[in-house]
mmCIF file of N, CA and C in Angstrom:
data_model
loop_
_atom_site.group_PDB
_atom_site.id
_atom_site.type_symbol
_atom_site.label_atom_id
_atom_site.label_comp_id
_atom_site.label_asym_id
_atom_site.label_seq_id
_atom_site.Cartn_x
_atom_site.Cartn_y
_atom_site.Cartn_z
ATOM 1 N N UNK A 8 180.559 179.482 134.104
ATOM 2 C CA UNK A 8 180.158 179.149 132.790
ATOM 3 C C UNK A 8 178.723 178.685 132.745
ATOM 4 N N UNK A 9 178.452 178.666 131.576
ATOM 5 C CA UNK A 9 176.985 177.768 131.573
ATOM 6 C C UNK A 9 177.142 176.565 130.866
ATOM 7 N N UNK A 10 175.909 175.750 131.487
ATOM 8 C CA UNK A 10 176.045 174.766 131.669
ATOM 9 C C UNK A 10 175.064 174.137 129.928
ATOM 10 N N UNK A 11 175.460 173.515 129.057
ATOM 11 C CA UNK A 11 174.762 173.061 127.987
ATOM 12 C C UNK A 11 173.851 171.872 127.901
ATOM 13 N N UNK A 12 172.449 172.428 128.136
ATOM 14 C CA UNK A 12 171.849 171.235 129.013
ATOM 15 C C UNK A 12 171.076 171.058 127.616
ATOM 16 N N UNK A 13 170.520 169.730 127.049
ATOM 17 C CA UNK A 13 169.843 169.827 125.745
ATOM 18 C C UNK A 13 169.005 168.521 126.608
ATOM 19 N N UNK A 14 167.404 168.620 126.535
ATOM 20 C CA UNK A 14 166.742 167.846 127.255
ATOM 21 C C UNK A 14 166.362 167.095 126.217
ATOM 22 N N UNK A 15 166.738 166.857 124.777
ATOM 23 C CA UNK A 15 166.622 166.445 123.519
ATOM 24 C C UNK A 15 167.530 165.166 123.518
ATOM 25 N N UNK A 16 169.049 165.304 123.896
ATOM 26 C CA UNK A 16 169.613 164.356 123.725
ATOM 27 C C UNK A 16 169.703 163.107 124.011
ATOM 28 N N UNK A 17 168.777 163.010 124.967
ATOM 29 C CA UNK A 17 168.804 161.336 124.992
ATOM 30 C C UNK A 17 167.958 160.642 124.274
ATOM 31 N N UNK A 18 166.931 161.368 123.585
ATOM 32 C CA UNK A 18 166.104 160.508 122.939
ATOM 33 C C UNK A 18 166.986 160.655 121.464
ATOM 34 N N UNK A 19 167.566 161.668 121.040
ATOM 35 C CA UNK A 19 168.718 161.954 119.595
ATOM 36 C C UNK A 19 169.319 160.440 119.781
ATOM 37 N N UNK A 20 170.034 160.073 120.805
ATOM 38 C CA UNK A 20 170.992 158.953 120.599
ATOM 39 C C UNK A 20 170.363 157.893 120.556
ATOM 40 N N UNK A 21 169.040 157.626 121.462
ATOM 41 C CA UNK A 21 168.317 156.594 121.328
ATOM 42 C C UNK A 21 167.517 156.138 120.066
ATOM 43 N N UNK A 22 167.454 157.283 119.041
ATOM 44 C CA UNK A 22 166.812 157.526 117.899
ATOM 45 C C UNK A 22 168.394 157.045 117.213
ATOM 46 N N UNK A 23 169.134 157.441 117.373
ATOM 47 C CA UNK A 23 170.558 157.226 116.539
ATOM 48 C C UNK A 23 171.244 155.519 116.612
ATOM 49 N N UNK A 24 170.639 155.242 117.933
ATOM 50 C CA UNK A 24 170.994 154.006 118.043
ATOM 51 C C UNK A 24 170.298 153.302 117.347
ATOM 52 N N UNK A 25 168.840 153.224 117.683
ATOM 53 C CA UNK A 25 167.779 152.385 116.655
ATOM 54 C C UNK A 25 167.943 152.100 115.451
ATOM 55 N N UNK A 26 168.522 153.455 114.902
ATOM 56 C CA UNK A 26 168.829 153.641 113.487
ATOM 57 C C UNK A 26 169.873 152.061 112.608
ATOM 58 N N UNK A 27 170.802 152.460 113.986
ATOM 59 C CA UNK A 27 172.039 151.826 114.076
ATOM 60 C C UNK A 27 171.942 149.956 113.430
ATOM 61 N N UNK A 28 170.667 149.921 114.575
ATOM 62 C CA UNK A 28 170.238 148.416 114.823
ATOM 63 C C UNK A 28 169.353 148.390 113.898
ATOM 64 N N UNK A 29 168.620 148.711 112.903
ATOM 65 C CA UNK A 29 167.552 148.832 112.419
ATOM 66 C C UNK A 29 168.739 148.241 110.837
ATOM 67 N N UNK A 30 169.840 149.563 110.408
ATOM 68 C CA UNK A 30 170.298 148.937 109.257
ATOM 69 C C UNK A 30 171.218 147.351 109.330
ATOM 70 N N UNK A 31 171.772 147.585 110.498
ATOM 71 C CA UNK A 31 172.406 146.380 110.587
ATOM 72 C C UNK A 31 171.733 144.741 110.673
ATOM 73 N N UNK A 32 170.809 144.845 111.007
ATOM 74 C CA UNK A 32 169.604 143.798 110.790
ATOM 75 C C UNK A 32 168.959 143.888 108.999
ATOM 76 N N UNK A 33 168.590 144.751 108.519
ATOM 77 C CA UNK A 33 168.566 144.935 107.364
ATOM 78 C C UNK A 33 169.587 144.280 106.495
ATOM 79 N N UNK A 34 170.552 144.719 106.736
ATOM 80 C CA UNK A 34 172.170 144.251 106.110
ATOM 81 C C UNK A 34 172.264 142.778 105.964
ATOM 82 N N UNK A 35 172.165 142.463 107.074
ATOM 83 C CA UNK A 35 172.297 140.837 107.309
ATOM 84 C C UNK A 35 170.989 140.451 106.800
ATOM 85 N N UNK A 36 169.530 140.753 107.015
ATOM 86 C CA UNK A 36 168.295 139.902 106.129
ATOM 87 C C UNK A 36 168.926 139.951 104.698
ATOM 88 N N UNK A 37 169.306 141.334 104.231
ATOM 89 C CA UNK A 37 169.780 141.263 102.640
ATOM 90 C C UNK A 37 170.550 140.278 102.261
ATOM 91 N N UNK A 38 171.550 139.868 103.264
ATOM 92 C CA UNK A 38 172.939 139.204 102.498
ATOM 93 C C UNK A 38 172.525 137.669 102.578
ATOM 94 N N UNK A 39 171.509 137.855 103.531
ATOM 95 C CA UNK A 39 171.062 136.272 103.818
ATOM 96 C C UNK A 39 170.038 136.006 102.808
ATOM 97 N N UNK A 40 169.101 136.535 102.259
ATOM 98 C CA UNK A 40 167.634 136.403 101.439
ATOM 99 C C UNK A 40 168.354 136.856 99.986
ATOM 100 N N UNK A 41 168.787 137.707 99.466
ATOM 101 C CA UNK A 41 168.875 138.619 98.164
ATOM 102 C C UNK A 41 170.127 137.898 98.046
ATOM 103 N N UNK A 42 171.561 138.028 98.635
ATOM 104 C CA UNK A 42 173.110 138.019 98.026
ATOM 105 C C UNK A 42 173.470 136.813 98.166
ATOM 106 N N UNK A 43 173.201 136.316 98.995
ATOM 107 C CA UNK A 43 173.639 134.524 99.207
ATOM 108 C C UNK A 43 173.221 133.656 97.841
ATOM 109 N N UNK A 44 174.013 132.788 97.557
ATOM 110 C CA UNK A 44 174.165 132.392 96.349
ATOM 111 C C UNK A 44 173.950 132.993 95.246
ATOM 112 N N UNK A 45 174.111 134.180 94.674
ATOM 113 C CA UNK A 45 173.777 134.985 93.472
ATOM 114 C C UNK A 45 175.239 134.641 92.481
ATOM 115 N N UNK A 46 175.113 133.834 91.343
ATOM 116 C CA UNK A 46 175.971 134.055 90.644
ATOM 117 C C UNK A 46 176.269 134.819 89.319
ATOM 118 N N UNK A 47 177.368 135.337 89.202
ATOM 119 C CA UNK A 47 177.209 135.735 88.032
ATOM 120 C C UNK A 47 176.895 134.660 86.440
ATOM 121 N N UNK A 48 176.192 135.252 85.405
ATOM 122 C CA UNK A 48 176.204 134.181 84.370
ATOM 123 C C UNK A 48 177.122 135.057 83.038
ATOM 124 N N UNK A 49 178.192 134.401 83.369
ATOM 125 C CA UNK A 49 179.370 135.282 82.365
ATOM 126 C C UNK A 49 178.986 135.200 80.610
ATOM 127 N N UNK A 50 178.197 134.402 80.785
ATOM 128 C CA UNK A 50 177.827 134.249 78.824
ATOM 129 C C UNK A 50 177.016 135.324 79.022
ATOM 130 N N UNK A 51 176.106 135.803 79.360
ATOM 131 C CA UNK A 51 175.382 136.906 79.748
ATOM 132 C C UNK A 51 176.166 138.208 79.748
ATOM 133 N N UNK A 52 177.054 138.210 80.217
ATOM 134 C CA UNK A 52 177.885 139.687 80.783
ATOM 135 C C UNK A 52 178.622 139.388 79.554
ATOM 136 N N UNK A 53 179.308 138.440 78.546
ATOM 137 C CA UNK A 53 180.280 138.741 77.734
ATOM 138 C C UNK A 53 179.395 139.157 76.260
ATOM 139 N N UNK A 54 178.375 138.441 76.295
ATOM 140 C CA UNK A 54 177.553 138.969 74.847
ATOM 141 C C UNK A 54 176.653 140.523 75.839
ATOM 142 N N UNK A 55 176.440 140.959 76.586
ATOM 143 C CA UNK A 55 175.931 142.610 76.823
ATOM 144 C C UNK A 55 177.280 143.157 76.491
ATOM 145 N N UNK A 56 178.308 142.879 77.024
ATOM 146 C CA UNK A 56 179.985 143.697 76.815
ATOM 147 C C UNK A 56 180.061 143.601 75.163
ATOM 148 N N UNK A 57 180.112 142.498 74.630
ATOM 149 C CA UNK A 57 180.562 142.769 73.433
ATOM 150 C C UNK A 57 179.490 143.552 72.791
ATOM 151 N N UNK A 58 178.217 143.985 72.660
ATOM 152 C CA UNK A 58 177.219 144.110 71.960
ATOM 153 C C UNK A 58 176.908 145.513 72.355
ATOM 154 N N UNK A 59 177.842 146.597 73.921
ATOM 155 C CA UNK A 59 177.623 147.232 74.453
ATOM 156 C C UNK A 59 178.103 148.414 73.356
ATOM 157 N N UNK A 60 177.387 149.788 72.944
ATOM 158 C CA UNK A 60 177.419 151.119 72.399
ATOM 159 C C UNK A 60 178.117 151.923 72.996
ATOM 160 N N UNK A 61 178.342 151.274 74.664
ATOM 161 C CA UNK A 61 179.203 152.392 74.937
ATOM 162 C C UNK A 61 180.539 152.521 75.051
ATOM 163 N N UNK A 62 181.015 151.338 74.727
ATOM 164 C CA UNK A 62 182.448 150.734 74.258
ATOM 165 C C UNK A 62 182.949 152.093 73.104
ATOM 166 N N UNK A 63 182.217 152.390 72.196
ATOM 167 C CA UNK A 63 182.771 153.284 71.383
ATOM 168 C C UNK A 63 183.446 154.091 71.984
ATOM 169 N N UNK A 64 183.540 154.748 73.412
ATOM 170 C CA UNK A 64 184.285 155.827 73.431
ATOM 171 C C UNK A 64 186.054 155.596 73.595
ATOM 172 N N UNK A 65 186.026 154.223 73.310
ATOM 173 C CA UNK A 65 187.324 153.923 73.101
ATOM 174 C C UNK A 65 187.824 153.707 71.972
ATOM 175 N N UNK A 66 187.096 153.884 70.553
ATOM 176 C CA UNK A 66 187.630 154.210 69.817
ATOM 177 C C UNK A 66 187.865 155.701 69.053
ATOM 178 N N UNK A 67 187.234 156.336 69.767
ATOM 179 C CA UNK A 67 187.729 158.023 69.416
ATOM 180 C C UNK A 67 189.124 158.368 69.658
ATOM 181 N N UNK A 68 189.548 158.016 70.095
ATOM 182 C CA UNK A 68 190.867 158.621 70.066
ATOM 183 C C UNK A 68 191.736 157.634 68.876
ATOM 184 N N UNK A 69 191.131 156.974 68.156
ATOM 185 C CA UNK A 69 192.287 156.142 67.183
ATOM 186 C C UNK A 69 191.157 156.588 65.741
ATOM 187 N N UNK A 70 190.130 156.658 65.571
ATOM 188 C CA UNK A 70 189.285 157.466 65.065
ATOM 189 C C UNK A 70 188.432 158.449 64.533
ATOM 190 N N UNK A 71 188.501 159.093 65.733
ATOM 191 C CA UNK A 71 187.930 161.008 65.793
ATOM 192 C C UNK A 71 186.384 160.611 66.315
ATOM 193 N N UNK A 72 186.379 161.596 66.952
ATOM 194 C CA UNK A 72 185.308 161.442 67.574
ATOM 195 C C UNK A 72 183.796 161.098 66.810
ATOM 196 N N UNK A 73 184.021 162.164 65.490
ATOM 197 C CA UNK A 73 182.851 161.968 64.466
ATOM 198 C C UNK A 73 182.665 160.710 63.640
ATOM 199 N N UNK A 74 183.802 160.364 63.357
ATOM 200 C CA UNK A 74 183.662 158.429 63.035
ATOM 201 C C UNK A 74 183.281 157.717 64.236
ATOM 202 N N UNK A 75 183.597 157.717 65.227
ATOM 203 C CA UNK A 75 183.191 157.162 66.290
ATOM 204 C C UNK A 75 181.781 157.078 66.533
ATOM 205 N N UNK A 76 181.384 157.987 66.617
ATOM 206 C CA UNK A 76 180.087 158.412 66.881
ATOM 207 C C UNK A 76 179.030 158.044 65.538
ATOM 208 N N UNK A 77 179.599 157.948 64.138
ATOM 209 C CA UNK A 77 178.641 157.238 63.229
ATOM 210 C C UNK A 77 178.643 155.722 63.381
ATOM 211 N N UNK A 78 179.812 155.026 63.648
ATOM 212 C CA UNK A 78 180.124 154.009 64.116
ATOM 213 C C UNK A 78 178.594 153.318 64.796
ATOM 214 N N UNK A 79 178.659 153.870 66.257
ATOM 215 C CA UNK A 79 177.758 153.523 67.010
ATOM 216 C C UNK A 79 176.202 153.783 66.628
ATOM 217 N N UNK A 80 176.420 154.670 65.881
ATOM 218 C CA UNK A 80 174.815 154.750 65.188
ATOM 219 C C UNK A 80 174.479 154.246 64.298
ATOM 220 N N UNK A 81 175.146 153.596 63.402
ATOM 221 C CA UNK A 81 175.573 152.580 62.290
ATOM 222 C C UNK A 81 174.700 150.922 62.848
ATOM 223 N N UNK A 82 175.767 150.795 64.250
ATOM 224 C CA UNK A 82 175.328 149.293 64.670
ATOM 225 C C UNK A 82 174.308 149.911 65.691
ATOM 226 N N UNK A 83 173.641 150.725 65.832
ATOM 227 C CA UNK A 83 172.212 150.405 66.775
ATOM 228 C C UNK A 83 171.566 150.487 65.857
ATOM 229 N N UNK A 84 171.397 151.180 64.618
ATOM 230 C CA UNK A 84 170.238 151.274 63.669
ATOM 231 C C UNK A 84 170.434 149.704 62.810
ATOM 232 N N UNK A 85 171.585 149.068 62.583
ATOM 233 C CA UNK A 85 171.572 147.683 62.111
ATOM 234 C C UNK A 85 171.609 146.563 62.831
ATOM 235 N N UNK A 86 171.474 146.929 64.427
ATOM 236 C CA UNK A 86 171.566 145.685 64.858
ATOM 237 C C UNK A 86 172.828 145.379 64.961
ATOM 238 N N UNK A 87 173.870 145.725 64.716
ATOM 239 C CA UNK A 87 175.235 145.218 65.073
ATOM 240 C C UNK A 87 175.977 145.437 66.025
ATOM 241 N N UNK A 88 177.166 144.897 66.172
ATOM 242 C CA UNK A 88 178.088 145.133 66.864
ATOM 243 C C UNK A 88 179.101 146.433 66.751
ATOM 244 N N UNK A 89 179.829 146.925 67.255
ATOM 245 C CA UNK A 89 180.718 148.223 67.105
ATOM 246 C C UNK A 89 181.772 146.965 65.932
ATOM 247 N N UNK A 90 182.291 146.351 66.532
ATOM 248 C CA UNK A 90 183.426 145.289 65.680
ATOM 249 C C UNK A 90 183.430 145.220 64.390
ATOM 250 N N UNK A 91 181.767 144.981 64.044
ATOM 251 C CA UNK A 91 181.506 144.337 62.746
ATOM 252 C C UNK A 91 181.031 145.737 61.507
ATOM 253 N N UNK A 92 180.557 146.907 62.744
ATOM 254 C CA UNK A 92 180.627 148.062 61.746
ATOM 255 C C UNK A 92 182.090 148.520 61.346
ATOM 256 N N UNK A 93 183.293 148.729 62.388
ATOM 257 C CA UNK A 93 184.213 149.265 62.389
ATOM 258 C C UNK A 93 185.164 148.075 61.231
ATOM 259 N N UNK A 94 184.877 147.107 61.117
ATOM 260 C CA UNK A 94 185.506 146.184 59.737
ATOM 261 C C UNK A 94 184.658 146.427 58.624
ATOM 262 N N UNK A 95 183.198 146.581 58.750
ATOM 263 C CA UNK A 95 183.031 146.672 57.548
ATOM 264 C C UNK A 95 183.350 148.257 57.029
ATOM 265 N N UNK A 96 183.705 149.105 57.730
ATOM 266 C CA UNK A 96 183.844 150.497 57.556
ATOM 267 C C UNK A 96 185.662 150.709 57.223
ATOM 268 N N UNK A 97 186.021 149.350 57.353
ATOM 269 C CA UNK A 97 187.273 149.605 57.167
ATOM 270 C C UNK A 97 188.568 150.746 57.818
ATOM 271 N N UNK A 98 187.824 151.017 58.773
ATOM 272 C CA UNK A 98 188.619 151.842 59.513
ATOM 273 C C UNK A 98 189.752 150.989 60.503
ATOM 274 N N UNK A 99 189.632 149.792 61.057
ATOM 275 C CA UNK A 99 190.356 149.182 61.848
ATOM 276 C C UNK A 99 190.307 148.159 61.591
ATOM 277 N N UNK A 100 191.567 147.402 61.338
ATOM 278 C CA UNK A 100 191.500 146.307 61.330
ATOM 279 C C UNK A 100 191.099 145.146 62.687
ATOM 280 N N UNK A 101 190.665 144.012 62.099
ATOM 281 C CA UNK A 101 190.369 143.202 63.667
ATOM 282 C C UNK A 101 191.148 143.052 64.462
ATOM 283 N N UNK A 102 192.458 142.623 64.403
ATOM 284 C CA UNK A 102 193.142 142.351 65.031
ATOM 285 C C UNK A 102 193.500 143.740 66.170
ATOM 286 N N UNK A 103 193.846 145.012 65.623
ATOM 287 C CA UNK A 103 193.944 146.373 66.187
ATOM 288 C C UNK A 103 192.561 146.559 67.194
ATOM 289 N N UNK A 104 191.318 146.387 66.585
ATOM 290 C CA UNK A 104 189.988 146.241 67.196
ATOM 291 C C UNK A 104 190.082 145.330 68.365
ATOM 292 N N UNK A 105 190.320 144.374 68.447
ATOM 293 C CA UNK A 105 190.798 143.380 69.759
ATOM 294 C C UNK A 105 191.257 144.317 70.849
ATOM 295 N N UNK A 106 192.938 144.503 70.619
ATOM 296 C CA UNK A 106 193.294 145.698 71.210
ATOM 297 C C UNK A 106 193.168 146.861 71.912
ATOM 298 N N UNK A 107 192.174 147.852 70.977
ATOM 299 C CA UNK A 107 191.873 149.010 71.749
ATOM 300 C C UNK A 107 190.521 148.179 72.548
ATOM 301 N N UNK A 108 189.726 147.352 72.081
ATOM 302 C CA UNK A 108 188.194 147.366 72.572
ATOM 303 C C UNK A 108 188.607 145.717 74.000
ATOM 304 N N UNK A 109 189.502 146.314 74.645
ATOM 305 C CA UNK A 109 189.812 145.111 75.966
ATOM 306 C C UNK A 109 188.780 145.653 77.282
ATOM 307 N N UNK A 110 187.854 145.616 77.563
ATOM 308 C CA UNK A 110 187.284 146.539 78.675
ATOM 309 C C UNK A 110 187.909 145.874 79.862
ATOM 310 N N UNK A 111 188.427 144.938 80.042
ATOM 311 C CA UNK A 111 189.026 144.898 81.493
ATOM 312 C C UNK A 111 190.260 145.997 81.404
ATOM 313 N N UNK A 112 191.126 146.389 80.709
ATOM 314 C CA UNK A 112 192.141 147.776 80.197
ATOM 315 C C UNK A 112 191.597 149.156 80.378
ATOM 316 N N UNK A 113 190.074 149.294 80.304
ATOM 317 C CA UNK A 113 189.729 150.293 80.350
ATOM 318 C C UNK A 113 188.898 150.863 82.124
ATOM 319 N N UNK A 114 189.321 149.130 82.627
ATOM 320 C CA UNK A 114 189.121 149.389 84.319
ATOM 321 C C UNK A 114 189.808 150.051 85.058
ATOM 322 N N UNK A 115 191.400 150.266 84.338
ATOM 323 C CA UNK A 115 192.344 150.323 84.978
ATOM 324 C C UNK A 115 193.559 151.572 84.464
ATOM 325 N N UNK A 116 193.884 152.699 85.484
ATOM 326 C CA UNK A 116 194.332 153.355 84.867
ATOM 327 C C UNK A 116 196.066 153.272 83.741
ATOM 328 N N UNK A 117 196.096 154.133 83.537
ATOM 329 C CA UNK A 117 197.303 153.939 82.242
ATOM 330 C C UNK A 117 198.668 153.805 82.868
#
């Protein structure tokens, strides 16, 4: 047989190893400098969620897609919320609005 001699490979693994050591040092400066103590600020994340446009695509299916979609163009051109167009538009009541618009529900399949 012949013999598969590659005079390449030891520097490939030595290059592969470096690599190796290179992210894993990276990893750890990150988690130590950047991720260590980072908290979330949930008043922050609950007024972007509630105030978020892209929530609408959960009301197309109780809606139609074309109400839906004026909906959201409704509250970016006024400044509003999806909530406060979809009551004043009378299409859903609040309480129903609660309901479909749960985004932790929409993490998770059916």
């Amino acid at each position: 047989g012949h013999f598969e001699l590659n005079v390449f490979k030891p520097l490939i693994i030595h290059n592969i190893l470096q690599s190796i050591e290179i992210m894993s040092d990276s990893s750890k400066t990150f988690a130590l400098y950047c991720v260590k103590g980072i908290k979330a600020d949930k008043k922050r994340i609950k007024y972007l969620l509630d105030n978020s446009l892209m929530l609408v695509t959960a009301l197309a299916p109780k809606i139609g897609y074309d109400k839906a979609a004026h909906i959201a163009k409704a509250a970016h051109k006024n400044g509003t919320t999806l909530k406060q167009e979809v009551i004043k538009e009378g299409l859903i009541h609040e309480n129903d609005y609660d309901k479909i618009m749960n985004p932790l529900k929409m993490t998770k399949p059916k």
